[in-house]
C-alpha angles and dihedrals in degrees: 000000000000128000130197140158134216129222115277116296114193091344093312136088121232113229114206126197126184125191132188137165132219110263093023122091093190115077141167130269122193137172139187135196135184131197127204091238089072099262114127130184092206096184141356110183128189126191139142091288096055139265131313133183141197121199136174140186124209131170091058086113133346109285095001124121128178117205132190134175137178146118128303093251126129095216097048112014098155126064105160138017128197140180119200130185128184138170136149094293109019134053116180137166141178123195134182141154129251092259092051088230094134138018140185128195127184137181130190126184122194134185133157094348096314119115125186122181146162142177141203123213122195133182126186110250094016100056119208108008099184144342108201121188133190142179128197143173133195152123136211094302104039146014132190130182143176125205144179128204142154089069091312093307098108124056132195142193127196136175143173131193128186103215095181141335088281104037131058125172129194141183132198129177140162136186142168087219089254115119104178120119111290096021111144100248125150137191128177129181119186144170136192122202125191104218093184140324092291104036134059124180124201132187134180141184112208127190117190123176128184137081100274118127117278095012117139136181091262147323140209117225132185135180137183124205117193136177103192094166137020110283092004118111126181125192130181132172144183132197123192120191108219091211090066107025093142092060110077089188090069092060118105121212140162146165138204141185131206122198122194 
């Protein structure tokens, strides 16, 4: 991946990003542009399948942002619409598609470290799909939360603790309170360690139950993020399924580089 920016055009710079993968000649090209009036072309992406865009408008009112995305087609240029509002206490959003076939609204209230939120999801023909709720509490060094979703049939717990300036640990789990074989339960334990100013190491143990494709009793995952030079970022990762540790062919790994 490579990033670059042009000189100012109509009081705003154009940021250009190009992506390609080994073994594939075709890549992706994207650009973004922002104007001082509040209009922002957050992304215009071109690939072999066509062109897509994401745009937003702020400064219409304090804390309010309007977002739209879609394809660069004359007959159907808009796919999704969203309104977002945020201030020191409230964060709210409402999203829908151009056909008004589905909608999602959410509201979060926060004060003195306490956060309470909920959402409502609707789909035409199906009615209300879900109404998740959550409550959390934290400060600069820790955060804990409890949530309920799937029409209050699935419950979750999450937590984060900053052990030191270098080490942060986190936990996330969810369950429908059913523990028979094949029940969709999940548990993830992770840690991030700042090796130095240019390198961060991350590791995670993930347990996923259930009968969905590619699930396994658990996996170990690790990643390394490095910035050896200014505007050069390297990332590599490895995932080992515990159900098939002896088979190296079952391991998943990857690497990436960002320039600019």
